[in-house]
Amino acid sequence: MQRLIPTGEAPRPVALAEVPQPVPEPDEALIKVEAFAPNRGETFLLEDPRPELLPGKDIAGLVVQAAADGSGPGIGTRVVGHPTQGGWAEYAAVPTHSLVVLPDSIDSVRAAALPLAGITALRLLRTAGSLAGRRVLLTGASGGVGHYVTELAVGAGAELTAVTATPVRGERLAELGAKVVHEVAAAQGPFDVVLESTGGPDLAHALSKVRPGGLLVWFGQASRTPVCLDFFQLLDGPERVTIQHFHYAGAPYDSDLAALVSLVEQGRLHPEISRIADWAQTAETLVDLRERRIRGKAVLLTGGAR
């Protein structure tokens, strides 16, 4: 079969190669991949890839071999999955606790855009707690996670301000009900909750916008710049603010995937996909994703996607 493997070289960080088909573990199903969606964090791993790296965590496709232990969907079932790695390939072995059956109403393109960004959004909002009537600030909002967080938070009754680099990157967020600004300093606080994903100087600026006793959830460092906080400067800001570190990962994923699929099926969640391309264009797409030239998600097709 064919698989995209890291090259360790710019400007083409991956290349197609002929490799053996994966052999599933007893609790894994073999999926014929129809579509996959890269994530910006994966582009950073490709800059200096470890030898065993097989990229790809968000896929949709067809079960061609059911799990030997009897768990999970049967042969011929359309699914969305979140493997630990190896999804940028014609076939992927996926634990059944990370697979969910797709209804006919959801195509593989939209399904592939769901897993990592959607699971992150769900778990992030659970961490934030009830949002009805609360003021929320979201930084780095124009990626896949940001669009899901915005739609779900506004739908839950939050008054959300989204920070994006440019007006174009904020257009869809405004349509979803967010107030859009283009730098943290322009956000009109105070906020009950800040969801911070850019790092660098933005975290300190965002922290100053939190109400006394409020919450800042730090879930990323998209700027790739470390955070520096000045203790004495914080004394001039809000008191008793909680800073909570967040990372989405932790199987099982099937219940969260099922929730995302249900939300899409009900018309309550709409994946923001600004690029759909053949997987022969993966290298170029990864560069554009890393350089923030893609709003929301990009989805690559291996062939036969519905």
PDB file of C-alpha atoms in Angstrom:
ATOM      1  CA  MET A   1       0.000   0.000   0.000  1.00  0.00           C
ATOM      2  CA  GLN A   2       1.013   3.663  -0.122  1.00  0.00           C
ATOM      3  CA  ARG A   3       1.762   5.766   2.933  1.00  0.00           C
ATOM      4  CA  LEU A   4       2.971   9.326   3.443  1.00  0.00           C
ATOM      5  CA  ILE A   5       6.255   9.232   5.339  1.00  0.00           C
ATOM      6  CA  PRO A   6       8.342  12.081   6.757  1.00  0.00           C
ATOM      7  CA  THR A   7      11.259  13.290   4.659  1.00  0.00           C
ATOM      8  CA  GLY A   8      12.766  15.664   7.231  1.00  0.00           C
ATOM      9  CA  GLU A   9      13.285  18.125   4.404  1.00  0.00           C
ATOM     10  CA  ALA A  10      11.638  21.404   3.406  1.00  0.00           C
ATOM     11  CA  PRO A  11       9.659  22.370   1.426  1.00  0.00           C
ATOM     12  CA  ARG A  12       8.219  18.832   1.050  1.00  0.00           C
ATOM     13  CA  PRO A  13       7.985  17.400   4.568  1.00  0.00           C
ATOM     14  CA  VAL A  14       6.288  14.158   3.425  1.00  0.00           C
ATOM     15  CA  ALA A  15       6.431  11.849   0.417  1.00  0.00           C
ATOM     16  CA  LEU A  16       4.463   8.825  -0.751  1.00  0.00           C
ATOM     17  CA  ALA A  17       6.150   5.459  -0.284  1.00  0.00           C
ATOM     18  CA  GLU A  18       5.234   1.795  -0.821  1.00  0.00           C
ATOM     19  CA  VAL A  19       5.056   0.020   2.536  1.00  0.00           C
ATOM     20  CA  PRO A  20       3.503  -3.176   3.947  1.00  0.00           C
ATOM     21  CA  GLN A  21      -0.146  -2.988   4.973  1.00  0.00           C
ATOM     22  CA  PRO A  22      -0.511  -2.655   8.766  1.00  0.00           C
ATOM     23  CA  VAL A  23      -1.349  -5.744  10.809  1.00  0.00           C
ATOM     24  CA  PRO A  24      -4.030  -4.812  13.375  1.00  0.00           C
ATOM     25  CA  GLU A  25      -3.805  -5.723  17.040  1.00  0.00           C
ATOM     26  CA  PRO A  26      -6.721  -7.838  18.369  1.00  0.00           C
ATOM     27  CA  ASP A  27      -8.610  -4.701  19.496  1.00  0.00           C
ATOM     28  CA  GLU A  28      -7.990  -2.807  16.252  1.00  0.00           C
ATOM     29  CA  ALA A  29      -9.967  -2.676  13.018  1.00  0.00           C
ATOM     30  CA  LEU A  30      -8.319  -2.200   9.637  1.00  0.00           C
ATOM     31  CA  ILE A  31      -9.713   0.877   7.890  1.00  0.00           C
ATOM     32  CA  LYS A  32      -9.478   1.720   4.205  1.00  0.00           C
ATOM     33  CA  VAL A  33      -8.848   5.443   4.514  1.00  0.00           C
ATOM     34  CA  GLU A  34     -10.967   7.664   2.278  1.00  0.00           C
ATOM     35  CA  ALA A  35     -10.059  11.034   3.791  1.00  0.00           C
ATOM     36  CA  PHE A  36      -7.750  12.427   6.447  1.00  0.00           C
ATOM     37  CA  ALA A  37      -7.202  15.833   8.030  1.00  0.00           C
ATOM     38  CA  PRO A  38      -3.775  17.053   9.162  1.00  0.00           C
ATOM     39  CA  ASN A  39      -3.389  19.243  12.239  1.00  0.00           C
ATOM     40  CA  ARG A  40      -1.014  22.193  12.589  1.00  0.00           C
ATOM     41  CA  GLY A  41       0.761  20.556  15.520  1.00  0.00           C
ATOM     42  CA  GLU A  42       1.656  17.622  13.287  1.00  0.00           C
ATOM     43  CA  THR A  43       3.493  19.967  10.933  1.00  0.00           C
ATOM     44  CA  PHE A  44       5.869  20.887  13.762  1.00  0.00           C
ATOM     45  CA  LEU A  45       6.695  17.216  14.398  1.00  0.00           C
ATOM     46  CA  LEU A  46       7.693  16.881  10.751  1.00  0.00           C
ATOM     47  CA  GLU A  47      10.416  19.513  11.036  1.00  0.00           C
ATOM     48  CA  ASP A  48      12.682  17.090  12.903  1.00  0.00           C
ATOM     49  CA  PRO A  49      10.795  13.782  12.744  1.00  0.00           C
ATOM     50  CA  ARG A  50      11.706  10.966  15.089  1.00  0.00           C
ATOM     51  CA  PRO A  51      12.579   7.743  13.227  1.00  0.00           C
ATOM     52  CA  GLU A  52       9.366   5.918  14.162  1.00  0.00           C
ATOM     53  CA  LEU A  53       6.973   8.767  13.310  1.00  0.00           C
ATOM     54  CA  LEU A  54       4.005   7.740  11.143  1.00  0.00           C
ATOM     55  CA  PRO A  55       1.833  10.871  10.983  1.00  0.00           C
ATOM     56  CA  GLY A  56      -1.938  10.930  10.857  1.00  0.00           C
ATOM     57  CA  LYS A  57      -4.531  11.038  13.654  1.00  0.00           C
ATOM     58  CA  ASP A  58      -7.800  12.077  11.946  1.00  0.00           C
ATOM     59  CA  ILE A  59      -9.355   9.724   9.395  1.00  0.00           C
ATOM     60  CA  ALA A  60     -12.624   8.568   7.859  1.00  0.00           C
ATOM     61  CA  GLY A  61     -13.142   5.469   5.777  1.00  0.00           C
ATOM     62  CA  LEU A  62     -14.429   1.918   5.550  1.00  0.00           C
ATOM     63  CA  VAL A  63     -13.841  -1.085   7.813  1.00  0.00           C
ATOM     64  CA  VAL A  64     -12.227  -3.834   5.724  1.00  0.00           C
ATOM     65  CA  GLN A  65     -11.195  -6.064   8.638  1.00  0.00           C
ATOM     66  CA  ALA A  66     -13.073  -6.134  11.932  1.00  0.00           C
ATOM     67  CA  ALA A  67     -11.241  -6.366  15.261  1.00  0.00           C
ATOM     68  CA  ALA A  68     -10.296  -9.934  16.138  1.00  0.00           C
ATOM     69  CA  ASP A  69     -11.589  -9.559  19.713  1.00  0.00           C
ATOM     70  CA  GLY A  70     -15.118  -8.924  18.430  1.00  0.00           C
ATOM     71  CA  SER A  71     -15.277  -5.282  19.510  1.00  0.00           C
ATOM     72  CA  GLY A  72     -16.175  -2.403  17.247  1.00  0.00           C
ATOM     73  CA  PRO A  73     -17.922  -2.137  13.886  1.00  0.00           C
ATOM     74  CA  GLY A  74     -18.083  -4.899  11.297  1.00  0.00           C
ATOM     75  CA  ILE A  75     -16.724  -5.154   7.782  1.00  0.00           C
ATOM     76  CA  GLY A  76     -18.225  -2.647   5.358  1.00  0.00           C
ATOM     77  CA  THR A  77     -19.101  -0.058   8.011  1.00  0.00           C
ATOM     78  CA  ARG A  78     -18.303   3.604   7.353  1.00  0.00           C
ATOM     79  CA  VAL A  79     -16.429   5.110  10.299  1.00  0.00           C
ATOM     80  CA  VAL A  80     -14.550   8.100  11.637  1.00  0.00           C
ATOM     81  CA  GLY A  81     -11.463   7.331  13.666  1.00  0.00           C
ATOM     82  CA  HIS A  82      -8.687   8.815  15.796  1.00  0.00           C
ATOM     83  CA  PRO A  83      -5.675   6.473  15.635  1.00  0.00           C
ATOM     84  CA  THR A  84      -2.551   7.189  17.647  1.00  0.00           C
ATOM     85  CA  GLN A  85      -0.637   7.519  14.371  1.00  0.00           C
ATOM     86  CA  GLY A  86      -0.443   6.181  10.824  1.00  0.00           C
ATOM     87  CA  GLY A  87      -3.561   7.739   9.326  1.00  0.00           C
ATOM     88  CA  TRP A  88      -1.949   9.328   6.258  1.00  0.00           C
ATOM     89  CA  ALA A  89      -2.099   6.078   4.325  1.00  0.00           C
ATOM     90  CA  GLU A  90      -4.332   3.879   2.193  1.00  0.00           C
ATOM     91  CA  TYR A  91      -5.000   1.667   5.224  1.00  0.00           C
ATOM     92  CA  ALA A  92      -4.805   2.345   8.952  1.00  0.00           C
ATOM     93  CA  ALA A  93      -5.183   0.146  12.037  1.00  0.00           C
ATOM     94  CA  VAL A  94      -7.389   1.914  14.592  1.00  0.00           C
ATOM     95  CA  PRO A  95      -8.335   0.816  18.139  1.00  0.00           C
ATOM     96  CA  THR A  96     -12.059   0.211  18.323  1.00  0.00           C
ATOM     97  CA  HIS A  97     -12.305   2.567  21.316  1.00  0.00           C
ATOM     98  CA  SER A  98     -11.341   5.318  18.862  1.00  0.00           C
ATOM     99  CA  LEU A  99     -13.867   4.508  16.128  1.00  0.00           C
ATOM    100  CA  VAL A 100     -17.466   5.588  15.597  1.00  0.00           C
ATOM    101  CA  VAL A 101     -19.967   4.559  12.926  1.00  0.00           C
ATOM    102  CA  LEU A 102     -20.972   7.301  10.475  1.00  0.00           C
ATOM    103  CA  PRO A 103     -24.565   7.881   9.391  1.00  0.00           C
ATOM    104  CA  ASP A 104     -25.241   8.167   5.663  1.00  0.00           C
ATOM    105  CA  SER A 105     -25.892  11.896   6.075  1.00  0.00           C
ATOM    106  CA  ILE A 106     -22.255  12.666   6.973  1.00  0.00           C
ATOM    107  CA  ASP A 107     -19.663  12.342   4.226  1.00  0.00           C
ATOM    108  CA  SER A 108     -16.058  11.290   4.785  1.00  0.00           C
ATOM    109  CA  VAL A 109     -14.723  14.806   4.219  1.00  0.00           C
ATOM    110  CA  ARG A 110     -16.645  16.381   7.085  1.00  0.00           C
ATOM    111  CA  ALA A 111     -16.066  13.337   9.268  1.00  0.00           C
ATOM    112  CA  ALA A 112     -12.289  13.433   8.811  1.00  0.00           C
ATOM    113  CA  ALA A 113     -12.258  17.053  10.001  1.00  0.00           C
ATOM    114  CA  LEU A 114     -13.780  16.118  13.366  1.00  0.00           C
ATOM    115  CA  PRO A 115     -11.487  14.060  15.609  1.00  0.00           C
ATOM    116  CA  LEU A 116      -8.557  15.955  17.127  1.00  0.00           C
ATOM    117  CA  ALA A 117      -9.979  19.475  16.817  1.00  0.00           C
ATOM    118  CA  GLY A 118     -13.484  18.417  17.795  1.00  0.00           C
ATOM    119  CA  ILE A 119     -12.414  16.305  20.770  1.00  0.00           C
ATOM    120  CA  THR A 120     -10.171  19.144  21.937  1.00  0.00           C
ATOM    121  CA  ALA A 121     -13.075  21.594  21.732  1.00  0.00           C
ATOM    122  CA  LEU A 122     -15.437  19.328  23.669  1.00  0.00           C
ATOM    123  CA  ARG A 123     -12.951  18.600  26.431  1.00  0.00           C
ATOM    124  CA  LEU A 124     -11.801  22.205  26.613  1.00  0.00           C
ATOM    125  CA  LEU A 125     -15.339  23.434  27.119  1.00  0.00           C
ATOM    126  CA  ARG A 126     -15.972  20.800  29.791  1.00  0.00           C
ATOM    127  CA  THR A 127     -12.887  22.117  31.576  1.00  0.00           C
ATOM    128  CA  ALA A 128     -14.270  25.661  31.366  1.00  0.00           C
ATOM    129  CA  GLY A 129     -17.578  24.582  32.915  1.00  0.00           C
ATOM    130  CA  SER A 130     -21.037  26.004  32.289  1.00  0.00           C
ATOM    131  CA  LEU A 131     -20.841  28.923  29.866  1.00  0.00           C
ATOM    132  CA  ALA A 132     -24.420  30.177  29.788  1.00  0.00           C
ATOM    133  CA  GLY A 133     -24.349  33.939  30.318  1.00  0.00           C
ATOM    134  CA  ARG A 134     -20.561  34.017  30.793  1.00  0.00           C
ATOM    135  CA  ARG A 135     -18.031  36.176  28.946  1.00  0.00           C
ATOM    136  CA  VAL A 136     -15.359  34.121  27.169  1.00  0.00           C
ATOM    137  CA  LEU A 137     -12.161  35.168  25.370  1.00  0.00           C
ATOM    138  CA  LEU A 138     -10.667  32.762  22.813  1.00  0.00           C
ATOM    139  CA  THR A 139      -7.231  33.409  21.311  1.00  0.00           C
ATOM    140  CA  GLY A 140      -5.864  31.771  18.160  1.00  0.00           C
ATOM    141  CA  ALA A 141      -9.455  31.265  17.162  1.00  0.00           C
ATOM    142  CA  SER A 142      -9.294  30.761  13.393  1.00  0.00           C
ATOM    143  CA  GLY A 143      -8.047  27.156  13.326  1.00  0.00           C
ATOM    144  CA  GLY A 144     -10.075  23.978  13.525  1.00  0.00           C
ATOM    145  CA  VAL A 145     -10.354  23.990  17.325  1.00  0.00           C
ATOM    146  CA  GLY A 146     -11.340  27.653  17.396  1.00  0.00           C
ATOM    147  CA  HIS A 147     -14.244  27.232  14.999  1.00  0.00           C
ATOM    148  CA  TYR A 148     -15.630  24.285  16.958  1.00  0.00           C
ATOM    149  CA  VAL A 149     -15.186  26.056  20.304  1.00  0.00           C
ATOM    150  CA  THR A 150     -16.890  29.165  18.966  1.00  0.00           C
ATOM    151  CA  GLU A 151     -19.943  27.375  17.598  1.00  0.00           C
ATOM    152  CA  LEU A 152     -20.360  25.193  20.683  1.00  0.00           C
ATOM    153  CA  ALA A 153     -19.745  27.984  23.217  1.00  0.00           C
ATOM    154  CA  VAL A 154     -22.091  30.448  21.519  1.00  0.00           C
ATOM    155  CA  GLY A 155     -24.664  27.674  21.231  1.00  0.00           C
ATOM    156  CA  ALA A 156     -24.324  27.117  24.991  1.00  0.00           C
ATOM    157  CA  GLY A 157     -25.109  30.773  25.689  1.00  0.00           C
ATOM    158  CA  ALA A 158     -21.637  32.288  26.037  1.00  0.00           C
ATOM    159  CA  GLU A 159     -20.760  35.819  24.986  1.00  0.00           C
ATOM    160  CA  LEU A 160     -17.581  34.992  23.096  1.00  0.00           C
ATOM    161  CA  THR A 161     -14.805  37.253  21.833  1.00  0.00           C
ATOM    162  CA  ALA A 162     -12.483  35.594  19.296  1.00  0.00           C
ATOM    163  CA  VAL A 163      -8.983  36.836  18.485  1.00  0.00           C
ATOM    164  CA  THR A 164      -7.776  36.256  14.912  1.00  0.00           C
ATOM    165  CA  ALA A 165      -4.807  37.621  12.970  1.00  0.00           C
ATOM    166  CA  THR A 166      -6.835  39.093  10.096  1.00  0.00           C
ATOM    167  CA  PRO A 167     -10.439  40.024   9.248  1.00  0.00           C
ATOM    168  CA  VAL A 168     -10.612  37.265   6.610  1.00  0.00           C
ATOM    169  CA  ARG A 169      -9.690  34.617   9.172  1.00  0.00           C
ATOM    170  CA  GLY A 170     -12.434  35.892  11.459  1.00  0.00           C
ATOM    171  CA  GLU A 171     -15.308  36.044   8.958  1.00  0.00           C
ATOM    172  CA  ARG A 172     -16.811  32.640   9.743  1.00  0.00           C
ATOM    173  CA  LEU A 173     -16.352  33.138  13.482  1.00  0.00           C
ATOM    174  CA  ALA A 174     -18.415  36.325  13.272  1.00  0.00           C
ATOM    175  CA  GLU A 175     -21.110  34.421  11.375  1.00  0.00           C
ATOM    176  CA  LEU A 176     -21.143  31.881  14.226  1.00  0.00           C
ATOM    177  CA  GLY A 177     -21.897  34.660  16.717  1.00  0.00           C
ATOM    178  CA  ALA A 178     -18.485  35.714  18.025  1.00  0.00           C
ATOM    179  CA  LYS A 179     -17.264  39.254  18.445  1.00  0.00           C
ATOM    180  CA  VAL A 180     -14.001  39.266  16.473  1.00  0.00           C
ATOM    181  CA  VAL A 181     -10.911  41.330  17.291  1.00  0.00           C
ATOM    182  CA  HIS A 182      -7.412  41.068  15.832  1.00  0.00           C
ATOM    183  CA  GLU A 183      -5.227  41.474  18.882  1.00  0.00           C
ATOM    184  CA  VAL A 184      -5.708  40.542  22.519  1.00  0.00           C
ATOM    185  CA  ALA A 185      -5.305  44.160  23.609  1.00  0.00           C
ATOM    186  CA  ALA A 186      -8.458  45.057  21.674  1.00  0.00           C
ATOM    187  CA  ALA A 187     -10.626  42.575  23.592  1.00  0.00           C
ATOM    188  CA  GLN A 188     -12.988  44.350  25.978  1.00  0.00           C
ATOM    189  CA  GLY A 189     -12.844  42.510  29.299  1.00  0.00           C
ATOM    190  CA  PRO A 190     -13.189  41.496  31.950  1.00  0.00           C
ATOM    191  CA  PHE A 191     -13.842  37.862  31.000  1.00  0.00           C
ATOM    192  CA  ASP A 192     -15.051  35.022  33.174  1.00  0.00           C
ATOM    193  CA  VAL A 193     -13.045  32.506  31.149  1.00  0.00           C
ATOM    194  CA  VAL A 194     -10.066  32.894  28.820  1.00  0.00           C
ATOM    195  CA  LEU A 195      -9.140  30.030  26.488  1.00  0.00           C
ATOM    196  CA  GLU A 196      -5.541  30.774  25.469  1.00  0.00           C
ATOM    197  CA  SER A 197      -3.711  28.917  22.700  1.00  0.00           C
ATOM    198  CA  THR A 198      -1.033  31.221  21.313  1.00  0.00           C
ATOM    199  CA  GLY A 199       1.514  31.612  24.119  1.00  0.00           C
ATOM    200  CA  GLY A 200       4.257  34.222  23.891  1.00  0.00           C
ATOM    201  CA  PRO A 201       3.211  37.691  25.095  1.00  0.00           C
ATOM    202  CA  ASP A 202      -0.465  36.988  24.354  1.00  0.00           C
ATOM    203  CA  LEU A 203      -0.915  34.876  27.473  1.00  0.00           C
ATOM    204  CA  ALA A 204       0.105  37.706  29.799  1.00  0.00           C
ATOM    205  CA  HIS A 205      -2.137  40.131  27.897  1.00  0.00           C
ATOM    206  CA  ALA A 206      -5.032  37.669  28.061  1.00  0.00           C
ATOM    207  CA  LEU A 207      -4.449  37.056  31.751  1.00  0.00           C
ATOM    208  CA  SER A 208      -4.887  40.760  32.438  1.00  0.00           C
ATOM    209  CA  LYS A 209      -8.379  40.522  30.910  1.00  0.00           C
ATOM    210  CA  VAL A 210      -9.676  37.902  33.371  1.00  0.00           C
ATOM    211  CA  ARG A 211     -12.031  39.015  36.095  1.00  0.00           C
ATOM    212  CA  PRO A 212     -10.949  38.508  39.726  1.00  0.00           C
ATOM    213  CA  GLY A 213     -11.425  34.850  40.606  1.00  0.00           C
ATOM    214  CA  GLY A 214     -11.782  33.883  36.939  1.00  0.00           C
ATOM    215  CA  LEU A 215     -10.179  31.113  34.918  1.00  0.00           C
ATOM    216  CA  LEU A 216      -7.539  31.006  32.181  1.00  0.00           C
ATOM    217  CA  VAL A 217      -7.176  27.653  30.415  1.00  0.00           C
ATOM    218  CA  TRP A 218      -3.868  27.381  28.561  1.00  0.00           C
ATOM    219  CA  PHE A 219      -4.256  24.837  25.783  1.00  0.00           C
ATOM    220  CA  GLY A 220      -1.590  25.664  23.218  1.00  0.00           C
ATOM    221  CA  GLN A 221       1.399  27.666  22.089  1.00  0.00           C
ATOM    222  CA  ALA A 222       0.696  28.277  18.414  1.00  0.00           C
ATOM    223  CA  SER A 223       3.133  31.195  18.265  1.00  0.00           C
ATOM    224  CA  ARG A 224       5.903  28.760  19.267  1.00  0.00           C
ATOM    225  CA  THR A 225       7.163  31.473  21.630  1.00  0.00           C
ATOM    226  CA  PRO A 226       7.557  30.611  25.340  1.00  0.00           C
ATOM    227  CA  VAL A 227       5.513  32.496  27.893  1.00  0.00           C
ATOM    228  CA  CYS A 228       7.164  34.935  30.303  1.00  0.00           C
ATOM    229  CA  LEU A 229       5.121  36.196  33.262  1.00  0.00           C
ATOM    230  CA  ASP A 230       6.255  39.010  35.544  1.00  0.00           C
ATOM    231  CA  PHE A 231       5.145  38.372  39.128  1.00  0.00           C
ATOM    232  CA  PHE A 232       5.112  42.049  40.059  1.00  0.00           C
ATOM    233  CA  GLN A 233       3.183  43.011  36.949  1.00  0.00           C
ATOM    234  CA  LEU A 234       0.577  40.409  37.879  1.00  0.00           C
ATOM    235  CA  LEU A 235       0.055  42.228  41.182  1.00  0.00           C
ATOM    236  CA  ASP A 236      -1.480  45.083  39.183  1.00  0.00           C
ATOM    237  CA  GLY A 237      -3.929  42.738  37.491  1.00  0.00           C
ATOM    238  CA  PRO A 238      -6.904  40.674  38.637  1.00  0.00           C
ATOM    239  CA  GLU A 239      -6.542  38.680  41.848  1.00  0.00           C
ATOM    240  CA  ARG A 240      -7.046  34.960  42.475  1.00  0.00           C
ATOM    241  CA  VAL A 241      -7.104  34.009  38.804  1.00  0.00           C
ATOM    242  CA  THR A 242      -6.639  30.291  38.165  1.00  0.00           C
ATOM    243  CA  ILE A 243      -4.300  29.283  35.334  1.00  0.00           C
ATOM    244  CA  GLN A 244      -5.028  25.727  34.240  1.00  0.00           C
ATOM    245  CA  HIS A 245      -2.885  23.721  31.830  1.00  0.00           C
ATOM    246  CA  PHE A 246      -4.883  21.635  29.340  1.00  0.00           C
ATOM    247  CA  HIS A 247      -4.051  18.829  26.938  1.00  0.00           C
ATOM    248  CA  TYR A 248      -6.815  17.011  25.096  1.00  0.00           C
ATOM    249  CA  ALA A 249      -5.282  13.530  24.791  1.00  0.00           C
ATOM    250  CA  GLY A 250      -6.510  10.437  26.597  1.00  0.00           C
ATOM    251  CA  ALA A 251      -8.321   7.422  25.169  1.00  0.00           C
ATOM    252  CA  PRO A 252     -11.028   6.215  24.869  1.00  0.00           C
ATOM    253  CA  TYR A 253     -12.289   8.648  22.257  1.00  0.00           C
ATOM    254  CA  ASP A 254     -15.407   6.886  20.980  1.00  0.00           C
ATOM    255  CA  SER A 255     -17.919   8.694  23.222  1.00  0.00           C
ATOM    256  CA  ASP A 256     -16.602  12.123  22.219  1.00  0.00           C
ATOM    257  CA  LEU A 257     -16.480  11.139  18.545  1.00  0.00           C
ATOM    258  CA  ALA A 258     -20.084   9.936  18.835  1.00  0.00           C
ATOM    259  CA  ALA A 259     -21.087  13.278  20.380  1.00  0.00           C
ATOM    260  CA  LEU A 260     -19.425  15.191  17.544  1.00  0.00           C
ATOM    261  CA  VAL A 261     -21.075  13.030  14.881  1.00  0.00           C
ATOM    262  CA  SER A 262     -24.448  13.545  16.563  1.00  0.00           C
ATOM    263  CA  LEU A 263     -23.972  17.333  16.692  1.00  0.00           C
ATOM    264  CA  VAL A 264     -23.116  17.439  12.991  1.00  0.00           C
ATOM    265  CA  GLU A 265     -26.065  15.212  12.134  1.00  0.00           C
ATOM    266  CA  GLN A 266     -28.397  17.513  14.084  1.00  0.00           C
ATOM    267  CA  GLY A 267     -27.043  20.594  12.305  1.00  0.00           C
ATOM    268  CA  ARG A 268     -25.589  22.022  15.523  1.00  0.00           C
ATOM    269  CA  LEU A 269     -21.928  21.749  14.489  1.00  0.00           C
ATOM    270  CA  HIS A 270     -20.464  22.644  11.110  1.00  0.00           C
ATOM    271  CA  PRO A 271     -16.860  21.736  10.299  1.00  0.00           C
ATOM    272  CA  GLU A 272     -15.054  24.699   8.772  1.00  0.00           C
ATOM    273  CA  ILE A 273     -13.110  23.212   5.842  1.00  0.00           C
ATOM    274  CA  SER A 274     -11.343  25.676   3.587  1.00  0.00           C
ATOM    275  CA  ARG A 275      -9.341  23.194   1.533  1.00  0.00           C
ATOM    276  CA  ILE A 276     -10.195  19.783   0.036  1.00  0.00           C
ATOM    277  CA  ALA A 277      -7.484  18.243  -2.132  1.00  0.00           C
ATOM    278  CA  ASP A 278      -6.055  14.966  -3.379  1.00  0.00           C
ATOM    279  CA  TRP A 279      -3.471  13.525  -1.022  1.00  0.00           C
ATOM    280  CA  ALA A 280      -0.818  14.013  -3.693  1.00  0.00           C
ATOM    281  CA  GLN A 281      -1.000  17.669  -2.547  1.00  0.00           C
ATOM    282  CA  THR A 282      -0.360  16.880   1.110  1.00  0.00           C
ATOM    283  CA  ALA A 283       3.129  18.392   1.254  1.00  0.00           C
ATOM    284  CA  GLU A 284       1.952  21.761  -0.039  1.00  0.00           C
ATOM    285  CA  THR A 285      -1.071  21.674   2.230  1.00  0.00           C
ATOM    286  CA  LEU A 286       1.083  21.006   5.296  1.00  0.00           C
ATOM    287  CA  VAL A 287       3.232  24.039   4.541  1.00  0.00           C
ATOM    288  CA  ASP A 288       0.161  26.243   4.102  1.00  0.00           C
ATOM    289  CA  LEU A 289      -1.321  24.887   7.330  1.00  0.00           C
ATOM    290  CA  ARG A 290       1.883  25.612   9.242  1.00  0.00           C
ATOM    291  CA  GLU A 291       2.072  29.128   7.811  1.00  0.00           C
ATOM    292  CA  ARG A 292      -1.596  29.805   8.689  1.00  0.00           C
ATOM    293  CA  ARG A 293      -2.762  30.147   5.117  1.00  0.00           C
ATOM    294  CA  ILE A 294      -5.670  27.752   5.790  1.00  0.00           C
ATOM    295  CA  ARG A 295      -8.703  28.785   7.820  1.00  0.00           C
ATOM    296  CA  GLY A 296     -10.251  25.990   9.853  1.00  0.00           C
ATOM    297  CA  LYS A 297      -9.421  22.531   8.493  1.00  0.00           C
ATOM    298  CA  ALA A 298      -7.892  21.001   5.376  1.00  0.00           C
ATOM    299  CA  VAL A 299      -8.961  17.536   4.224  1.00  0.00           C
ATOM    300  CA  LEU A 300      -7.002  15.269   1.882  1.00  0.00           C
ATOM    301  CA  LEU A 301      -8.616  12.509  -0.174  1.00  0.00           C
ATOM    302  CA  THR A 302      -6.999   9.157  -0.831  1.00  0.00           C
ATOM    303  CA  GLY A 303      -9.708   8.212  -3.349  1.00  0.00           C
ATOM    304  CA  GLY A 304     -13.342   7.107  -3.213  1.00  0.00           C
ATOM    305  CA  ALA A 305     -14.382   9.531  -0.463  1.00  0.00           C
ATOM    306  CA  ARG A 306     -18.128  10.023  -0.002  1.00  0.00           C
TER     307      ARG A 306
END
